[in-house]
PDB file of C-alpha atoms in Angstrom:
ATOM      1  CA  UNK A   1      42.800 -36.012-148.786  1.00 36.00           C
ATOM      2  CA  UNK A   2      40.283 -38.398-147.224  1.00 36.00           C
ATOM      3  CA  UNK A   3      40.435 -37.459-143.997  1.00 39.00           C
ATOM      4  CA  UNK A   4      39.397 -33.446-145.295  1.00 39.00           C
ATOM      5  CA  UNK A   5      36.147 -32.066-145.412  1.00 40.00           C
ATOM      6  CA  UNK A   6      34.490 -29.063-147.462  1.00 40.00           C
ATOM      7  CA  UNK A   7      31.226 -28.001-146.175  1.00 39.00           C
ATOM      8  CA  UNK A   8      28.878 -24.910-146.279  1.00 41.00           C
ATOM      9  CA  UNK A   9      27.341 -22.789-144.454  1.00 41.00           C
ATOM     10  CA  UNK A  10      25.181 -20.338-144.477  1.00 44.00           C
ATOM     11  CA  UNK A  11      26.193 -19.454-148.321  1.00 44.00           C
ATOM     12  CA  UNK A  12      29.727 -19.575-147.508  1.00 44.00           C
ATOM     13  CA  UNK A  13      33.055 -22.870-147.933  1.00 41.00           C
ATOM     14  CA  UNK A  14      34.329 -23.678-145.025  1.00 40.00           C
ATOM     15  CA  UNK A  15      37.277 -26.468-145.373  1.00 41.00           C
ATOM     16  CA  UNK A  16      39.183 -27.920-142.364  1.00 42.00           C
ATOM     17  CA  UNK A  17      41.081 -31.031-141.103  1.00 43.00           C
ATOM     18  CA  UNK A  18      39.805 -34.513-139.748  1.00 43.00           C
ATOM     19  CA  UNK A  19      40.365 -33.043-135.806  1.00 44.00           C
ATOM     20  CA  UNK A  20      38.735 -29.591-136.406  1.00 44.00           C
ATOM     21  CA  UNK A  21      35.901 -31.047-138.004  1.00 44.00           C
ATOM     22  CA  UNK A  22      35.204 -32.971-134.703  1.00 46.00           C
ATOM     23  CA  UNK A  23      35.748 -30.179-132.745  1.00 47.00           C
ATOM     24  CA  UNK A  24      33.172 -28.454-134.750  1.00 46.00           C
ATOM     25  CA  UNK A  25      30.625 -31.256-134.496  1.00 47.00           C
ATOM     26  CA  UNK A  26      31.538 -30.985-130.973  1.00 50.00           C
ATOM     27  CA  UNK A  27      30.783 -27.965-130.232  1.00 50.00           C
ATOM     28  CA  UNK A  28      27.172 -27.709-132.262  1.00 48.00           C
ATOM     29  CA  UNK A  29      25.211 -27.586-129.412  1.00 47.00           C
ATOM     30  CA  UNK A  30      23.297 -30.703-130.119  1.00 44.00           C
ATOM     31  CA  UNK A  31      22.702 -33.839-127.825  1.00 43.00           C
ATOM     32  CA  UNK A  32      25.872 -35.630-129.065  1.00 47.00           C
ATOM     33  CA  UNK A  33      27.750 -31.847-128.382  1.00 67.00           C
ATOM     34  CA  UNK A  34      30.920 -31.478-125.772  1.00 80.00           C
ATOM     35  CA  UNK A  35      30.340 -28.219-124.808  1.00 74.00           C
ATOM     36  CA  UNK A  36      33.632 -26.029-123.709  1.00 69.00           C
ATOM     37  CA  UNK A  37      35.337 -25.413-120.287  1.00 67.00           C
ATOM     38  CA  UNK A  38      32.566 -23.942-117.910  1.00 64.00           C
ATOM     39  CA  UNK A  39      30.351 -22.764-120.900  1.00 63.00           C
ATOM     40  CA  UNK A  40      27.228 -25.191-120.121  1.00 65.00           C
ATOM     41  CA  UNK A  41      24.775 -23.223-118.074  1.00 62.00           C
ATOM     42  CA  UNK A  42      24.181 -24.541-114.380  1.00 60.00           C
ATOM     43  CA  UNK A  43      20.817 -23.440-113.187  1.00 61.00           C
ATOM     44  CA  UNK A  44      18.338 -25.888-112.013  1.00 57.00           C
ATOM     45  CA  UNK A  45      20.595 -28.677-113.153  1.00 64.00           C
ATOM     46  CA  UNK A  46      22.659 -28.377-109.449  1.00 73.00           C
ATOM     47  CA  UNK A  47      18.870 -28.679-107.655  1.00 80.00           C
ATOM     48  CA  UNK A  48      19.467 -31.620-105.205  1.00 85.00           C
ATOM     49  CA  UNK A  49      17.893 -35.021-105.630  1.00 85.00           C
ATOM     50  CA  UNK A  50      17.622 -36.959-102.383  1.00 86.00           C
ATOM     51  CA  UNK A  51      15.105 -38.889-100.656  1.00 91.00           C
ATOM     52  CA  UNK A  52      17.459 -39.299 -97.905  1.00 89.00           C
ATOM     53  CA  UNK A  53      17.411 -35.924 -96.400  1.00 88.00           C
ATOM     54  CA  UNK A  54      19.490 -36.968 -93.128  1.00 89.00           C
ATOM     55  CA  UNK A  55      22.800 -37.034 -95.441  1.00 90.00           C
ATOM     56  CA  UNK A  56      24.413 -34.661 -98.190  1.00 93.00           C
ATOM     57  CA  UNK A  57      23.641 -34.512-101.593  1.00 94.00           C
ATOM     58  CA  UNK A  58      26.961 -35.518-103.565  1.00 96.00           C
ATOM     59  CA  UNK A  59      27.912 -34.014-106.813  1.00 94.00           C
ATOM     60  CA  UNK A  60      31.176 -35.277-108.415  1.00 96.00           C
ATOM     61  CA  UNK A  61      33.237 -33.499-111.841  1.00 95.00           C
ATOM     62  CA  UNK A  62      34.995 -36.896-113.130  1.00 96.00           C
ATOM     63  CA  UNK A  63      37.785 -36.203-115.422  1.00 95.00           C
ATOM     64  CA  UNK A  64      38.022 -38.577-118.174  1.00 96.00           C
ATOM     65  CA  UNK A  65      40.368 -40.110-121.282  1.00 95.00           C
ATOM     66  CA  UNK A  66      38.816 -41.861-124.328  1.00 94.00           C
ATOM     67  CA  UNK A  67      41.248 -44.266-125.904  1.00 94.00           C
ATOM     68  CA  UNK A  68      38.556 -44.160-128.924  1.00 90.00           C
ATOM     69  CA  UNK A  69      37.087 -41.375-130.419  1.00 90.00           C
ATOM     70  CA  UNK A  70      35.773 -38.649-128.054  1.00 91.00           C
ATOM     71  CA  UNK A  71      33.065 -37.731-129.836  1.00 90.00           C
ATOM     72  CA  UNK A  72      31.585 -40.943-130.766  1.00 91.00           C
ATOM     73  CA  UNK A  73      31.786 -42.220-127.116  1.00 92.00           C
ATOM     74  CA  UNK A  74      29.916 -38.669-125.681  1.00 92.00           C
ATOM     75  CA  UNK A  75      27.377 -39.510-128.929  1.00 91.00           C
ATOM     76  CA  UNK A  76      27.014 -43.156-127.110  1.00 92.00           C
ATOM     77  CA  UNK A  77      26.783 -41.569-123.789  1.00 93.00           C
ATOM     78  CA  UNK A  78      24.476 -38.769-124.855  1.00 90.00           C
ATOM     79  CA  UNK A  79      21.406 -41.489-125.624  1.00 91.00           C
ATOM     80  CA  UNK A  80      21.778 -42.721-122.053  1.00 93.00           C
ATOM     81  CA  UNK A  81      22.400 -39.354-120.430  1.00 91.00           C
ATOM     82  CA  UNK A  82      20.534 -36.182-121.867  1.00 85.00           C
ATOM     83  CA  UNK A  83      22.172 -33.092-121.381  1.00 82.00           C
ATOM     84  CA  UNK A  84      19.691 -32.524-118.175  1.00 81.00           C
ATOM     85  CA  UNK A  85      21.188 -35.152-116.239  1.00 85.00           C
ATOM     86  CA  UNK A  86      24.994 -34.826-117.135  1.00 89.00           C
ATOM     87  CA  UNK A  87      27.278 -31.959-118.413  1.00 90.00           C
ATOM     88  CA  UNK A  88      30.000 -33.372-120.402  1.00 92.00           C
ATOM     89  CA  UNK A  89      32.841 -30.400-120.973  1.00 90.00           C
ATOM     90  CA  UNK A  90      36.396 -30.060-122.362  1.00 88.00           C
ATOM     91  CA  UNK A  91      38.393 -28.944-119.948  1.00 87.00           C
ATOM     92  CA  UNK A  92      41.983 -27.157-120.466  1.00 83.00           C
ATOM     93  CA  UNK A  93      44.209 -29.568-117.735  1.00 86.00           C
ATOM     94  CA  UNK A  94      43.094 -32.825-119.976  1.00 91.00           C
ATOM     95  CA  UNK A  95      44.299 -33.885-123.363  1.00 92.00           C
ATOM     96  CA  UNK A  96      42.766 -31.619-125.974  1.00 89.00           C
ATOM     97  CA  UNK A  97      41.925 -34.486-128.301  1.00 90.00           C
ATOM     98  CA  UNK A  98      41.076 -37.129-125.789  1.00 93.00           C
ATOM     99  CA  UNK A  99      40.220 -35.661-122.497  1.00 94.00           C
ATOM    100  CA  UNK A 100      37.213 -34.341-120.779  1.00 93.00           C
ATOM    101  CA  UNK A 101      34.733 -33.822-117.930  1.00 94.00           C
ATOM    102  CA  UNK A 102      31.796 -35.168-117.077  1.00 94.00           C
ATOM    103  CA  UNK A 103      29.650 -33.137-114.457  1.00 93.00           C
ATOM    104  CA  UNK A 104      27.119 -34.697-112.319  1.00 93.00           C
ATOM    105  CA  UNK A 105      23.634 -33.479-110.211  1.00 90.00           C
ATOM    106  CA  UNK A 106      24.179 -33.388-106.741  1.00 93.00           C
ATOM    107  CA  UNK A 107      22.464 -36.747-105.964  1.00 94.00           C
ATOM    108  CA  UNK A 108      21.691 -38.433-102.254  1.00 95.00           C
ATOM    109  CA  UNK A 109      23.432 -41.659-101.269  1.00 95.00           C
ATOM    110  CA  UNK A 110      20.370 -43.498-102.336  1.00 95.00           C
ATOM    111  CA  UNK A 111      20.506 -42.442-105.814  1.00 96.00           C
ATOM    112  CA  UNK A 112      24.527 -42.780-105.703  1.00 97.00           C
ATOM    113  CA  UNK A 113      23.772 -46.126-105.316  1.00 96.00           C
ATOM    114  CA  UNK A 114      21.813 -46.901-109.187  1.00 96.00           C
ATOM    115  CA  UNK A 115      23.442 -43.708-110.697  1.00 96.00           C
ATOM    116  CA  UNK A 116      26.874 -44.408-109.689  1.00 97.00           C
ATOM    117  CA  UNK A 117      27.857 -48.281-110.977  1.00 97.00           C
ATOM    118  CA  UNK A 118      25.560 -47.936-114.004  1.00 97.00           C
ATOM    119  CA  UNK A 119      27.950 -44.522-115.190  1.00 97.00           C
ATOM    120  CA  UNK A 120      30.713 -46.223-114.696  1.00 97.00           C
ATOM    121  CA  UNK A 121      29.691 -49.351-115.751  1.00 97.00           C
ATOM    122  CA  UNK A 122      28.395 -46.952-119.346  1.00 96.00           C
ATOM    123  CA  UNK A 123      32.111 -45.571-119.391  1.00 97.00           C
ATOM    124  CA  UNK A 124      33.945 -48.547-119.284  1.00 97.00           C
ATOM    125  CA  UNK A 125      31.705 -50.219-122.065  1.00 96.00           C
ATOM    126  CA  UNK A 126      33.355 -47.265-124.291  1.00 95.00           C
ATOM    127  CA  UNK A 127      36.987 -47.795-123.824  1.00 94.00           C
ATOM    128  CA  UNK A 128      37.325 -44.510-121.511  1.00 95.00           C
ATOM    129  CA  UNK A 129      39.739 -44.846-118.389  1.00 95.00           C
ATOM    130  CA  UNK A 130      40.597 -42.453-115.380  1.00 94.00           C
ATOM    131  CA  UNK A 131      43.831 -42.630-113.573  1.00 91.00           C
ATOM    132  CA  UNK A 132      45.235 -45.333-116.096  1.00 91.00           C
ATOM    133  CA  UNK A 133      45.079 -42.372-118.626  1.00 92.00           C
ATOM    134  CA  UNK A 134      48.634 -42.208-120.863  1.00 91.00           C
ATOM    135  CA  UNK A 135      51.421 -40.554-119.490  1.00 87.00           C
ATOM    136  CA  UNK A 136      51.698 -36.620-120.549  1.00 86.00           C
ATOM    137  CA  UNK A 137      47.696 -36.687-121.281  1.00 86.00           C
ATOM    138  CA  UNK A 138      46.819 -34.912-118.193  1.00 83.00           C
ATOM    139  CA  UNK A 139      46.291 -35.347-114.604  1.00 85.00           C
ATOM    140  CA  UNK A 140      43.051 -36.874-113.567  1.00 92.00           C
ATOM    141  CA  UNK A 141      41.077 -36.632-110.756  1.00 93.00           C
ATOM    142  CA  UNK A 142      37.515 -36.829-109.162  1.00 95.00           C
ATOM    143  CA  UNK A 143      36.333 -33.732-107.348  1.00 95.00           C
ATOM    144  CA  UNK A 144      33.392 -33.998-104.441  1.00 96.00           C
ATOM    145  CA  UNK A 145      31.029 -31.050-103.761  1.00 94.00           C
ATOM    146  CA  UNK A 146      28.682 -30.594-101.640  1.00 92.00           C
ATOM    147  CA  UNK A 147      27.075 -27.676-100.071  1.00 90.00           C
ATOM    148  CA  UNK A 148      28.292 -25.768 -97.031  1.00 87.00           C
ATOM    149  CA  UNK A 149      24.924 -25.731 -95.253  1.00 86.00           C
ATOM    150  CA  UNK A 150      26.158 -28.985 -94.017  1.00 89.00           C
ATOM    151  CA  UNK A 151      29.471 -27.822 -91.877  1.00 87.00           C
ATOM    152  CA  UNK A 152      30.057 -25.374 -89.248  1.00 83.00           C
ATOM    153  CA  UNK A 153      33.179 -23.134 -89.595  1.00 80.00           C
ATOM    154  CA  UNK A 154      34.164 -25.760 -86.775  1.00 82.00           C
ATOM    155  CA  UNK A 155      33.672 -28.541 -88.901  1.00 87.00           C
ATOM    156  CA  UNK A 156      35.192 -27.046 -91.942  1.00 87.00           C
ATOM    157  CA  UNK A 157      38.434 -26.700 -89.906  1.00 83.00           C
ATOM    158  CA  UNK A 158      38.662 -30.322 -88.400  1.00 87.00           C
ATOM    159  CA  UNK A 159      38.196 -31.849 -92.095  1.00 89.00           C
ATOM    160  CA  UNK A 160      40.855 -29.648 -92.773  1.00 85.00           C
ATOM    161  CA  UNK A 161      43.164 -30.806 -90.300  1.00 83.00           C
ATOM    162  CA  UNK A 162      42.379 -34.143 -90.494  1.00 87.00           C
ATOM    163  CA  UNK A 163      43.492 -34.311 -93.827  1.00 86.00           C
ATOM    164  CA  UNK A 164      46.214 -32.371 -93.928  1.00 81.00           C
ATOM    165  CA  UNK A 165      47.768 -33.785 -90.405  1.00 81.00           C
ATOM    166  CA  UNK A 166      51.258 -35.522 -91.050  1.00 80.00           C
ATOM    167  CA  UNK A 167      49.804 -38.822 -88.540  1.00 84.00           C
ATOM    168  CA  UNK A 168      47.111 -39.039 -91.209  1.00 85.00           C
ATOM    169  CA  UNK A 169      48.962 -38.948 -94.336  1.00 83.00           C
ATOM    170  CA  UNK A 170      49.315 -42.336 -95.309  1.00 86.00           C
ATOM    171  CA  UNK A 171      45.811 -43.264 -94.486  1.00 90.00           C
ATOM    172  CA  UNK A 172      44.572 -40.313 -96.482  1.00 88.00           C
ATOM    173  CA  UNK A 173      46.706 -41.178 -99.707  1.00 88.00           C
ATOM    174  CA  UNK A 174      45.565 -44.558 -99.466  1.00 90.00           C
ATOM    175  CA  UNK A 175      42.053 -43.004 -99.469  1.00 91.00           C
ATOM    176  CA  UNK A 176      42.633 -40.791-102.451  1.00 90.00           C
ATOM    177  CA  UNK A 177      44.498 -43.297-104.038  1.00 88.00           C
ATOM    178  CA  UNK A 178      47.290 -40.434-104.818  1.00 81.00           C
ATOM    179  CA  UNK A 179      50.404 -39.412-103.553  1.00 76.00           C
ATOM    180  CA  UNK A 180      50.267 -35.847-103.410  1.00 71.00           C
ATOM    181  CA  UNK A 181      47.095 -34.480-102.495  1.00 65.00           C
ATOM    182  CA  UNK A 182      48.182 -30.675-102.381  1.00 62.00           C
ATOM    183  CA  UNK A 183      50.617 -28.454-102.854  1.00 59.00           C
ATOM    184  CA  UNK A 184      53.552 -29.348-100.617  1.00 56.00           C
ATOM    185  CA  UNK A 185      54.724 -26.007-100.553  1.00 59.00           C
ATOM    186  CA  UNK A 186      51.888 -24.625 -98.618  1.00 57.00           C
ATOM    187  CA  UNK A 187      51.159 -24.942 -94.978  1.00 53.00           C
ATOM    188  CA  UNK A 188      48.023 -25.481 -92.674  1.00 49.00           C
ATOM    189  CA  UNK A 189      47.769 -21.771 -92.049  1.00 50.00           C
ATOM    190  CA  UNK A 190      47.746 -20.997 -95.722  1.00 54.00           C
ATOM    191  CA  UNK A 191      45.644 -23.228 -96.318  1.00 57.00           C
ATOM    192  CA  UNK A 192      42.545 -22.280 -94.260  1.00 54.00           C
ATOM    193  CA  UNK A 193      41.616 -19.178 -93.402  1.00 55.00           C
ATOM    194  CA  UNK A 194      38.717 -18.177 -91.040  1.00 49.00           C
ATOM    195  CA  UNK A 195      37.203 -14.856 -92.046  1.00 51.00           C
ATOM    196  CA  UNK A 196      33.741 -12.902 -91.576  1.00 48.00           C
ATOM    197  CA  UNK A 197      31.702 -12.847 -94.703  1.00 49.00           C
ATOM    198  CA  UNK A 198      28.927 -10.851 -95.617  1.00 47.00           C
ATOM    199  CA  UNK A 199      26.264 -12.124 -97.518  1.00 45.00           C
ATOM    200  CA  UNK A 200      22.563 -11.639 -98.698  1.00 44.00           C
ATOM    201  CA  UNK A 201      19.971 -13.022 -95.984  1.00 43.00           C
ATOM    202  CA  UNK A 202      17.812 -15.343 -97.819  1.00 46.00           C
ATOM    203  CA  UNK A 203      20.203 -15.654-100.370  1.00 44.00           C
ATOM    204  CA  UNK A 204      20.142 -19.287-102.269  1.00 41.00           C
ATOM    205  CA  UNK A 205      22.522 -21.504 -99.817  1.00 42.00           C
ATOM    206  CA  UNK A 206      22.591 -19.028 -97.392  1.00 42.00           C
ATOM    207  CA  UNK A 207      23.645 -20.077 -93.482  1.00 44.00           C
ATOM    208  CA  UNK A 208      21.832 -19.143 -90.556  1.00 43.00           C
ATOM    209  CA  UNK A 209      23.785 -16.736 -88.170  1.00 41.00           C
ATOM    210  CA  UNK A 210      21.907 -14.435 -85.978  1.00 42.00           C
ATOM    211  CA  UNK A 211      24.620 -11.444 -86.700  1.00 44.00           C
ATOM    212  CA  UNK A 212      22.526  -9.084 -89.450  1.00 47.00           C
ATOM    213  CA  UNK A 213      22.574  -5.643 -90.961  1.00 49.00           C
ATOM    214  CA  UNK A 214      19.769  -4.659 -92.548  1.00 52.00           C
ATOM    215  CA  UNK A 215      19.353  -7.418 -95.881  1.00 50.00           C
ATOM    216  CA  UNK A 216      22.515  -8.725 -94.902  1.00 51.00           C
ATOM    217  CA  UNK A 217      24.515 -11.117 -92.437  1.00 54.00           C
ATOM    218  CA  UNK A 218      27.857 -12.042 -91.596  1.00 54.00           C
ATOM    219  CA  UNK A 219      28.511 -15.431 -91.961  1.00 57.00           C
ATOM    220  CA  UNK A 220      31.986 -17.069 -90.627  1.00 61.00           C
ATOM    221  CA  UNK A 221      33.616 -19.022 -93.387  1.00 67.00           C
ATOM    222  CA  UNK A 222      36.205 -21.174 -94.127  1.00 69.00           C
ATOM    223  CA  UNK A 223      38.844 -19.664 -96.593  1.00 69.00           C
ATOM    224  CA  UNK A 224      41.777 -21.388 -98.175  1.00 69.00           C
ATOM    225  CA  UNK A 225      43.735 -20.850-101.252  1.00 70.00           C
ATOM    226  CA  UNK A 226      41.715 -22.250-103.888  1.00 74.00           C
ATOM    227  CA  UNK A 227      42.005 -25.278-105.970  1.00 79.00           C
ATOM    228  CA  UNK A 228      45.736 -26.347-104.657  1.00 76.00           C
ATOM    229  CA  UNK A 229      44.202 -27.812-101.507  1.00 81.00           C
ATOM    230  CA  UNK A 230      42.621 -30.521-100.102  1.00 87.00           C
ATOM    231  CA  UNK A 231      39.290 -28.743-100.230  1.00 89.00           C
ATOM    232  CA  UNK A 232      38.381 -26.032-102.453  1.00 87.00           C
ATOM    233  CA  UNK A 233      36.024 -23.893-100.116  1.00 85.00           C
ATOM    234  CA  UNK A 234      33.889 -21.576-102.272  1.00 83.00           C
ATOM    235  CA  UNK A 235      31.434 -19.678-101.560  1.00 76.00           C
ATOM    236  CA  UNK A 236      28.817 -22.141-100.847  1.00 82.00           C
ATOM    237  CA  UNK A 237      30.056 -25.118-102.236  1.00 88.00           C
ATOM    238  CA  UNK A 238      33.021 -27.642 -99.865  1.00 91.00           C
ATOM    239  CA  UNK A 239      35.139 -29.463-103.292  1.00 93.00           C
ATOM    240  CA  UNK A 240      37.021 -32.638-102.328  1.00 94.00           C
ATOM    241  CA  UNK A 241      39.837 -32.565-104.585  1.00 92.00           C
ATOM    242  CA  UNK A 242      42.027 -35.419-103.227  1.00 91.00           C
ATOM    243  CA  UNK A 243      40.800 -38.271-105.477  1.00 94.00           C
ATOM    244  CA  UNK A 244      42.624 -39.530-108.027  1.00 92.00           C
ATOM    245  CA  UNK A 245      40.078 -40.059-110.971  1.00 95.00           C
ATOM    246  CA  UNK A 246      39.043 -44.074-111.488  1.00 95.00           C
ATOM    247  CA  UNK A 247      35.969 -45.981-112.894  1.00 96.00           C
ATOM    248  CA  UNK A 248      36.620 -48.994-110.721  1.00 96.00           C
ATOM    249  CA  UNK A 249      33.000 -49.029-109.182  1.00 97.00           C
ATOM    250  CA  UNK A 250      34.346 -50.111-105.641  1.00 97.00           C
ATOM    251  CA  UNK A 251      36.479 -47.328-105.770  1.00 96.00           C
ATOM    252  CA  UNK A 252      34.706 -44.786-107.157  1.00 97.00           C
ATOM    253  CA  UNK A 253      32.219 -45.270-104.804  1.00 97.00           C
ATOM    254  CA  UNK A 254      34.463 -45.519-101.669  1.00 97.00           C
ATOM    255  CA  UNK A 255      35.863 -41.894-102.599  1.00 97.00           C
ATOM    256  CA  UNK A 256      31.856 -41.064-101.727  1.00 97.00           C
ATOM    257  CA  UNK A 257      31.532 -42.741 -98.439  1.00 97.00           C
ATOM    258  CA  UNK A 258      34.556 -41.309 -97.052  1.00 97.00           C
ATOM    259  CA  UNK A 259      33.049 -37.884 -97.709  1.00 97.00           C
ATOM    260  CA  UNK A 260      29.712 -38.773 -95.854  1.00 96.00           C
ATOM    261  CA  UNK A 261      31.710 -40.411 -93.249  1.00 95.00           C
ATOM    262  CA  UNK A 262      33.776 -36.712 -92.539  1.00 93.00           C
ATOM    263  CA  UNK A 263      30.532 -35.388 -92.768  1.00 92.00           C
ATOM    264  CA  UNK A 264      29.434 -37.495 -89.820  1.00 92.00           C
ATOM    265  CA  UNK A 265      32.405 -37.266 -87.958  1.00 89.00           C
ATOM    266  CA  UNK A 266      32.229 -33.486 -87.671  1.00 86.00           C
ATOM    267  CA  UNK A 267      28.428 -33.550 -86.678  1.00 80.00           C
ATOM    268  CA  UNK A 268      28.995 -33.185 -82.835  1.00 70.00           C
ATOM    269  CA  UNK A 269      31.775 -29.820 -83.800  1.00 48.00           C
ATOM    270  CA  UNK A 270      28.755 -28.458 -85.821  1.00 44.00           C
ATOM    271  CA  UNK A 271      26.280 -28.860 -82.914  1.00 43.00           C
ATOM    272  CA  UNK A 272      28.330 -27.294 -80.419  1.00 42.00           C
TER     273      UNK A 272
END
C-alpha cells in the first residue's frame, strides 16, 4: 500500500509500516532525530548558563503532545534548536506515537526570560499542547531541577513541608495547577528522609562540610522516595515535580518564579 515503504540498507530489504518508518527516521541520529528515553548523552550540555550568579540556574524536562506529526514538528524545532541546546526524547509515560520530552540547559533567570516565551511561543506555532493533551495519552507535567549546592539539609526540609503541609494545599495546587501533586498514600516521614552521605571531596557538585575521611566527606542529605513526591531529591540535583505541563507563557513561567521564590525563602534556614 501507499503508506509502505521498501528500502535498503547496507545490501540488505528492509520493508515496514507508515509508523515504524518514522520511528526509524526518528531514531537516525541526525538533527531532525528523537532520540530514546534517557539515551542522549548529558555531559557539558547540563554546564550552567547564568550571568546572574546571585540566583539558581533552572533546568526544566517539559513533557509534550503533538496533535501533528511528531517528527515533522521536532524536524521544525530542530532548525531553531540544535541538539546542543535542547534534548528532545521519547519517553515511556507519554503517548508512543505522539508524546515526548523536551530537555532543557540549566539556564539563569535572565536567560529564562528570552529562552523561555520564544520555546513556547516555537511549540505552539506547531500544534503541540501540554496539559490539554487527549485523554488516555499520558500524564503531563513540567519538572524543575536545580542543583543542591543551593539548599541546606535545613532548607531541603522546610520546602518539603511547606509543600506537603495540609494549610498549604490549596495554595500549592493552585500553583501547580494540579490536583494531586503526590502520592496520597505516603506520608511526610516517608517522604523525606535525613541521612549521612558519603561522597568524593572535590567531586563535581560536591557540598562543603568540614566532616572528612581521607578523599571523602559526609555530607547530610535530604532523602525521599523518589519520583512520587513533591521533590525528587537525587544525588545532587532538587526536581520539582508538582507542575502540571502547559505552554501558556504566563504560566510556564510562573511555575519558575515560585521555585526561585522557595529558594529565597529558605535562605535565612541555610545560613543558620
Amino acid at each position: 500500500g501507499m503508506d509502505n515503504y521498501y528500502w535498503f540498507e547496507n545490501g540488505r530489504c528492509f520493508f515496514t509500516d507508515a509508523d515504524d518508518r518514522d520511528d526509524l527516521e526518528e531514531d537516525s541520529g541526525g538533527d531532525d532525530g528523537l532520540n530514546g528515553y534517557h539515551s542522549t548523552g548529558r555531559g557539558v550540555f547540563f554546564e550552567e548558563q547564568a550571568v546572574d550568579k546571585t540566583r539558581p540556574c533552572l533546568g526544566v524536562e517539559l513533557e509534550v503532545y503533538c496533535n501533528d506529526s511528531r517528527r515533522q514538528t521536532v524536524k521544525n524545532l530542530r532548525k531553531t534548536y540544535p541538539k546542543d541546546q535542547l534534548i528532545m526524547e521519547r519517553d515511556g509515560s507519554l503517548d508512543d506515537d505522539q508524546g515526548f520530552e523536551i530537555v532543557t540547559r540549566p539556564l539563569g533567570r535572565t536567560e529564562w526570560s528570552d529562552f523561555g516565551p520564544e520555546l513556547l511561543k516555537k511549540l505552539r506555532a506547531n500544534d503541540v499542547v501540554g496539559f490539554n493533551a487527549p485523554t488516555g495519552t499520558g500524564t503531563y507535567g513540567i519538572h524543575v531541577n536545580l542543583h543542591r549546592r543551593w539548599l541546606s539539609p535545613l532548607a531541603e526540609a522546610r520546602i518539603m513541608m511547606f509543600l506537603c503541609a495540609n494549610e498549604n494545599k490549596s495554595f500549592v495546587r493552585a500553583i501547580a495547577q494540579r490536583d494531586e501533586i503526590y502520592d496520597p498514600s505516603i506520608n511526610i516521614g516517608q517522604l523525606m528522609k535525613y541521612e549521612q552521605t558519603v561522597v568524593r571531596i572535590g567531586g563535581k557538585g560536591s557540598r562543603k562540610f568540614e566532616s572528612t575521611n581521607g578523599s571523602y566527606k559526609y555530607a547530610p542529605k535530604i532523602y525521599g522516595v523518589g519520583k512520587y513526591a513533591p521533590v525528587n531529591w537525587k544525588d545532587n540535583i532538587a526536581e520539582f515535580r508538582i507542575f502540571q505541563s502547559t505552554l501558556n507563557t504566563g504560566s510556564f513561567m510562573k511555575n519558575l518564579e515560585f521555585i526561585w521564590a522557595l529558594v529565597e525563602w529558605t535562605k535565612p534556614a541555610a545560613a543558620t
